[in-house]
Coordinates of C-alpha atoms in Angstrom, one line a residue:
M124 CA -4.3 10.3 -38.8
E125 CA -7.1 10.2 -41.8
C126 CA -8.7 7.1 -39.8
Y127 CA -8.2 9.1 -36.4
E128 CA -10.1 12.5 -37.8
Q129 CA -12.6 10.9 -39.0
F130 CA -13.5 9.4 -36.0
V131 CA -12.9 12.0 -33.6
S132 CA -15.1 14.6 -35.9
T133 CA -17.7 11.6 -36.3
R134 CA -17.1 9.3 -33.1
D135 CA -18.9 6.8 -34.9
P136 CA -17.6 3.8 -33.9
A137 CA -16.6 1.7 -36.6
K138 CA -14.4 4.3 -37.5
L139 CA -13.0 3.3 -34.8
S140 CA -12.7 -0.5 -35.1
S141 CA -10.9 0.5 -38.6
L142 CA -8.6 2.5 -36.7
E143 CA -7.8 -0.5 -34.7
S144 CA -6.9 -3.1 -37.0
L145 CA -4.8 -0.6 -38.9
A146 CA -2.9 0.5 -36.2
M147 CA -2.7 -3.4 -34.9
A148 CA -1.7 -4.5 -38.0
A149 CA 1.2 -1.7 -38.6
G150 CA 2.4 -2.5 -35.1
L151 CA 4.9 -0.5 -33.3
S152 CA 5.7 0.9 -37.0
G153 CA 2.3 2.0 -36.9
D154 CA 0.7 5.2 -35.0
L155 CA 0.1 3.9 -31.6
H156 CA -0.9 7.0 -29.7
A157 CA -3.5 8.1 -32.7
L158 CA -4.9 4.4 -31.5
A159 CA -4.3 5.6 -27.7
S160 CA -5.8 9.2 -28.4
A161 CA -9.2 8.0 -30.2
Y162 CA -9.6 5.5 -27.3
L163 CA -9.5 8.1 -24.8
V164 CA -12.0 10.7 -27.1
A165 CA -14.1 7.4 -26.9
E166 CA -14.4 7.3 -23.1
L167 CA -12.2 4.0 -23.1
P168 CA -9.2 5.4 -21.4
M169 CA -8.9 1.4 -19.5
E170 CA -7.7 0.5 -23.6
G171 CA -5.8 3.4 -24.1
L172 CA -4.0 3.7 -21.3
P173 CA -1.6 0.4 -21.8
L174 CA -0.8 1.6 -25.6
L175 CA 0.1 5.5 -23.7
E176 CA 2.6 3.4 -20.5
F177 CA 3.6 1.9 -23.3
L178 CA 4.8 4.2 -25.8
A179 CA 6.2 6.3 -22.4
D180 CA 8.3 3.7 -20.5
S181 CA 9.5 2.5 -24.4
G182 CA 11.6 5.2 -24.4
P183 CA 12.1 9.1 -24.4
A184 CA 8.5 10.6 -25.5
D185 CA 6.8 13.8 -27.1
P186 CA 5.2 15.8 -24.7
A187 CA 1.5 14.6 -25.5
V188 CA 1.8 11.1 -25.4
R189 CA 2.6 12.0 -21.8
C190 CA 0.0 14.7 -21.9
D191 CA -2.2 11.7 -23.1
L192 CA -1.3 9.5 -20.6
A193 CA -1.8 12.0 -17.7
S194 CA -5.2 12.3 -18.6
A195 CA -5.7 8.5 -19.0
Y196 CA -4.3 8.4 -15.6
I197 CA -6.4 11.2 -14.9
L198 CA -9.7 9.3 -16.2
I199 CA -9.3 6.4 -14.5
G200 CA -9.1 8.1 -11.2
S201 CA -5.1 7.2 -10.3
V202 CA -4.5 11.7 -9.9
E203 CA -1.7 11.6 -8.2
R204 CA 0.0 9.3 -10.7
A205 CA -1.2 12.0 -13.1
S206 CA 0.3 14.9 -11.1
R207 CA 3.3 13.5 -11.1
E208 CA 3.6 12.6 -15.1
L209 CA 2.7 15.9 -15.2
E210 CA 5.8 17.6 -13.5
R211 CA 8.0 15.3 -15.3
I212 CA 7.4 16.8 -18.5
L213 CA 7.3 20.5 -17.3
A214 CA 10.8 19.3 -16.1
A215 CA 11.5 18.5 -19.2
F216 CA 9.8 21.2 -21.4
P217 CA 9.6 23.7 -19.2
G218 CA 6.4 26.0 -20.1
F219 CA 4.9 23.2 -21.7
A220 CA 1.1 24.8 -21.9
A221 CA -1.1 22.0 -22.2
A222 CA 0.3 20.3 -19.2
D223 CA 0.8 23.4 -17.4
R224 CA -3.1 23.7 -17.3
Q225 CA -3.7 19.9 -16.8
L226 CA -1.3 20.3 -13.4
A227 CA -3.2 23.3 -12.1
D228 CA -6.5 21.7 -12.6
V229 CA -4.7 18.8 -10.8
R230 CA -3.4 20.1 -8.2
V231 CA -6.9 21.6 -7.0
W232 CA -8.9 18.5 -6.9
L233 CA -6.1 16.9 -5.0
Q234 CA -6.2 20.1 -2.1
W235 CA -10.0 20.0 -2.2
R236 CA -8.9 15.2 -2.0
V237 CA -6.6 15.9 0.8
A238 CA -9.9 17.6 3.1
E239 CA -12.5 14.7 2.1
V240 CA -10.2 12.1 3.2
D241 CA -9.6 14.3 6.8
F242 CA -13.5 14.2 6.6
Q243 CA -13.8 11.0 6.0
Q244 CA -11.3 9.1 8.5
R245 CA -12.7 11.5 10.8
R246 CA -16.3 9.8 10.8
A247 CA -15.5 6.6 10.0
A248 CA -13.6 7.0 13.5
F249 CA -16.1 8.4 14.7
L250 CA -19.2 5.6 13.4
A251 CA -16.4 3.0 14.5
E252 CA -16.5 4.7 17.8
R253 CA -20.3 4.1 18.3
L254 CA -21.0 1.0 17.2
A255 CA -18.1 -0.7 19.7
D256 CA -20.3 1.9 22.4
E257 CA -23.6 1.1 21.7
G258 CA -24.4 -1.3 18.6
G259 CA -25.9 0.9 16.4
G260 CA -27.8 0.5 13.6
I261 CA -27.6 -1.0 10.4
D262 CA -27.9 2.2 8.7
E263 CA -24.7 3.1 10.8
H264 CA -23.1 0.3 9.8
I265 CA -23.8 0.8 6.1
M266 CA -22.3 4.1 6.4
L267 CA -19.0 3.1 8.2
A268 CA -18.6 0.8 5.6
R269 CA -19.4 3.2 2.6
G270 CA -16.7 5.9 4.3
L271 CA -13.7 2.6 4.2
Y272 CA -14.4 1.9 0.4
Q273 CA -13.6 5.3 -0.5
L274 CA -10.8 5.6 1.8
A275 CA -10.2 1.7 0.2
R276 CA -9.7 3.3 -3.3
I277 CA -7.3 6.8 -2.2
P278 CA -3.7 6.4 -1.7
R279 CA -2.1 6.5 1.3
S280 CA -5.2 6.3 3.2
G281 CA -4.8 3.7 5.4
V282 CA -7.3 1.2 4.5
D283 CA -7.5 -1.5 2.5
W284 CA -9.8 -4.1 1.3
P285 CA -10.1 -6.4 4.2
E286 CA -10.7 -3.5 6.7
V287 CA -14.0 -2.5 5.0
M288 CA -15.2 -6.6 3.8
D289 CA -14.9 -6.5 8.1
A290 CA -17.3 -3.5 8.5
L291 CA -19.1 -5.6 5.9
N292 CA -19.5 -8.7 7.7
R293 CA -20.4 -6.9 10.9
A294 CA -23.5 -5.5 9.1
R295 CA -24.2 -8.8 7.8
R296 CA -24.7 -10.3 11.1
L297 CA -26.9 -7.6 12.1
H298 CA -29.4 -7.6 9.2
G299 CA -27.8 -10.3 6.7
D300 CA -29.7 -9.6 3.5
H301 CA -29.8 -5.5 3.5
S302 CA -29.4 -5.1 0.0
Q303 CA -26.6 -2.1 -0.1
V304 CA -24.2 -4.9 2.7
L305 CA -24.2 -6.7 -0.2
E306 CA -23.7 -4.4 -3.4
L307 CA -21.1 -2.8 -1.2
L308 CA -19.7 -6.7 -0.1
T309 CA -20.0 -7.6 -3.6
A310 CA -18.0 -5.2 -4.4
A311 CA -15.1 -5.1 -1.6
T312 CA -14.5 -8.8 -2.2
H313 CA -13.9 -8.5 -5.9
Q314 CA -11.9 -5.6 -5.6
A315 CA -10.0 -6.9 -2.6
G316 CA -9.1 -10.4 -4.8
A317 CA -11.5 -12.5 -2.3
E318 CA -12.6 -14.7 -5.4
A319 CA -14.1 -17.6 -3.0
E320 CA -15.9 -14.4 -0.8
W321 CA -16.7 -12.4 -3.9
H322 CA -19.1 -15.6 -5.5
E323 CA -20.7 -16.4 -1.9
A324 CA -21.6 -12.1 -1.9
L325 CA -22.7 -12.5 -5.2
L326 CA -25.1 -15.5 -4.8
A327 CA -26.6 -13.6 -2.0
L328 CA -27.5 -10.9 -3.8
E329 CA -28.6 -12.7 -6.0
R330 CA -31.1 -14.3 -4.0
V331 CA -32.3 -10.6 -2.1
A332 CA -32.2 -8.6 -5.2
P333 CA -32.7 -10.1 -8.3
R334 CA -32.9 -6.4 -10.0
S335 CA -30.4 -4.8 -8.3
A336 CA -29.5 -2.0 -11.0
I337 CA -25.3 -3.5 -10.8
L338 CA -25.9 -6.3 -10.7
D339 CA -25.9 -7.3 -14.0
H340 CA -22.7 -5.2 -13.8
W341 CA -20.8 -8.2 -11.7
R342 CA -22.5 -10.8 -13.2
S343 CA -19.9 -10.3 -16.3
V344 CA -16.8 -9.0 -14.4
S345 CA -14.2 -11.8 -14.9
T346 CA -13.7 -14.3 -12.0
A347 CA -9.9 -14.7 -12.6
V348 CA -7.7 -14.7 -9.4
L349 CA -6.0 -11.7 -9.8
P350 CA -1.7 -12.6 -9.5
N351 CA 0.6 -13.2 -7.2
P352 CA 2.0 -9.4 -6.7
D353 CA 5.1 -11.2 -6.5
R354 CA 5.3 -13.1 -9.4
L355 CA 4.6 -10.4 -11.8
L356 CA 7.8 -8.3 -9.8
A357 CA 10.2 -11.4 -11.3
V358 CA 8.8 -11.0 -14.5
A359 CA 8.9 -7.0 -14.6
S360 CA 12.3 -7.3 -13.8
S361 CA 13.3 -10.4 -16.0
G362 CA 14.3 -8.1 -19.0
T363 CA 11.7 -10.2 -21.3
E364 CA 9.3 -9.4 -23.5
D365 CA 6.9 -9.7 -20.6
A366 CA 8.6 -7.4 -18.3
H367 CA 6.0 -4.9 -19.8
G368 CA 2.9 -6.5 -19.4
A369 CA 3.9 -7.4 -15.9
L370 CA 4.3 -3.9 -14.7
R371 CA 1.4 -3.0 -16.1
D372 CA -1.1 -5.5 -14.1
L373 CA 1.1 -4.5 -11.3
R374 CA 0.0 -1.1 -11.6
S375 CA -3.2 -2.2 -12.2
Q376 CA -3.0 -3.7 -9.2
Y377 CA -2.1 -1.1 -7.4
R378 CA -5.1 1.1 -8.4
L379 CA -7.1 -1.5 -6.9
S380 CA -5.8 -1.5 -3.9
P381 CA -3.5 1.0 -3.2
N382 CA -3.2 0.3 0.3
N383 CA -1.9 -3.0 0.5
P384 CA 2.0 -3.2 1.8
D385 CA 2.2 -6.3 -1.3
I386 CA 1.7 -4.3 -3.9
Q387 CA 3.2 -1.3 -3.2
R388 CA 6.6 -3.7 -2.3
C389 CA 6.4 -5.2 -5.4
L390 CA 5.2 -1.8 -7.7
M391 CA 8.1 -0.1 -6.1
Q392 CA 10.6 -2.1 -6.8
A393 CA 9.5 -2.8 -10.1
E394 CA 9.3 1.0 -10.7
V395 CA 12.9 1.2 -9.5
R396 CA 14.1 -1.7 -11.7
A397 CA 12.7 -0.2 -15.2
G398 CA 14.2 3.1 -14.1
N399 CA 11.6 5.2 -13.0
V400 CA 13.3 6.0 -9.5
A401 CA 11.0 8.7 -8.6
E402 CA 8.0 6.6 -9.6
G403 CA 9.5 3.9 -6.5
L404 CA 10.3 6.9 -4.0
W405 CA 7.1 8.5 -3.9
L406 CA 5.4 4.8 -3.4
A407 CA 8.5 3.6 -0.5
D408 CA 7.2 6.9 0.7
G409 CA 4.0 5.6 1.1
L410 CA 5.1 2.3 2.6
A411 CA 7.3 3.2 4.9
A412 CA 4.0 5.1 6.6
T413 CA 2.3 2.0 6.6
E414 CA 2.4 0.1 10.2
A415 CA 4.4 -3.4 11.3
L416 CA 6.1 -3.5 7.7
D417 CA 6.8 -7.4 8.1
F418 CA 11.2 -8.0 6.6
Y419 CA 10.5 -7.9 3.0
G420 CA 8.7 -4.5 3.1
H421 CA 11.7 -3.5 5.1
A422 CA 13.8 -4.7 3.3
A423 CA 12.4 -3.9 -0.2
L424 CA 12.5 -0.4 1.5
A425 CA 16.1 -0.9 2.3
M426 CA 17.1 -1.3 -1.1
V427 CA 15.0 1.3 -2.6
Y428 CA 16.1 4.4 -0.4
G429 CA 19.7 2.9 -1.3
V430 CA 19.3 2.8 -4.7
A431 CA 18.7 6.7 -4.4
G432 CA 21.1 7.3 -1.5
D433 CA 18.8 8.0 1.0
Q434 CA 19.9 7.5 4.2
R435 CA 16.5 6.0 5.2
M436 CA 18.0 2.7 3.6
D437 CA 20.3 2.1 7.3
H438 CA 17.1 2.9 8.9
H439 CA 15.0 -0.3 6.9
A440 CA 17.7 -2.2 6.8
T441 CA 17.9 -2.1 10.6
E442 CA 14.0 -2.6 11.1
A443 CA 14.4 -5.7 8.5
L444 CA 17.2 -8.2 9.8
P445 CA 15.8 -9.2 13.3
L446 CA 12.3 -9.6 11.4
A447 CA 14.2 -12.3 8.8
P448 CA 12.1 -15.3 8.2
D449 CA 15.7 -17.7 8.6
A450 CA 19.0 -17.1 8.8
G451 CA 19.8 -18.1 4.6
S452 CA 16.9 -14.8 4.6
R453 CA 19.1 -12.6 6.5
A454 CA 22.6 -13.2 4.9
A455 CA 21.3 -12.8 2.3
F456 CA 19.7 -9.4 2.9
Q457 CA 22.6 -8.1 4.7
A458 CA 24.8 -8.6 1.3
Q459 CA 22.6 -7.4 -0.4
Y460 CA 22.4 -4.4 1.4
D461 CA 26.1 -4.6 2.0
R462 CA 26.9 -4.2 -1.9
V463 CA 24.1 -1.0 -1.9
R464 CA 25.4 0.4 0.9
G465 CA 28.8 0.2 -0.7
T466 CA 30.6 -1.3 2.3

């Protein structure tokens, strides 16, 4: 704690490095919360977040840990998750002042964003219709792509990265060397985990705008392929020492692609299996609103709603059965459904 207090008072990076060494050397017996809090003070929320999630998921955490976790979610833009975390704190610790203040601010922000999402959706629909009817110019294509890009980052907006990439590729066919188009395409393909398309967009951006302000950032970004969400779900459900890391990776994927139904499905199931049923149900409600769900989506929803005793499980089971890819999958799901339903 002395090292933590020295860092907070001085903001000296050397003090943070010393705190990292002390905390990591001590492991679970050390004060990981102090290190995580120091990362938040240093405006490094992505470094603090895994520690805070680990502390919160490992057992009953004190409200200060959970408030810091909510703060980390806010700093990285996962405001809905921050809101739910704060609501859980207040349910367990009624009147906890720090959580009360945070939740009031978060709710105001979320109300503003509802209006912003509605505006962006209406503007995107208007621009898409205009471009379909009249062709339009490059500026209108960029406006549409920017709006879709913003929506793809917001849970339950209904826009996923392939739609953004499609809009940008249409713009590129109109003006293949436009730097703003290539900058957006580089960002969107990376967020989508489309490695080949990302490399191609990055090379095009380097050729067209070698002095682009954001080019250095994209050059430094990892090119690692995102793990398959179903594989992460299997590890997160395994009960091994790697389970929490896989759950954390699924949460990270969801933050990047909150409207991807496969990632929603896998994270939903992983949260429920980890005992976070309220979080799983929130994700389930978002997934259930997705159009044209496949067998796996409906089947997962049926099981999650079944665990929670929600009658919506019957609707999703009815939807899932005709979509089963083969008789074996259908029989396995029916057996699992019957067990959960108690029939």
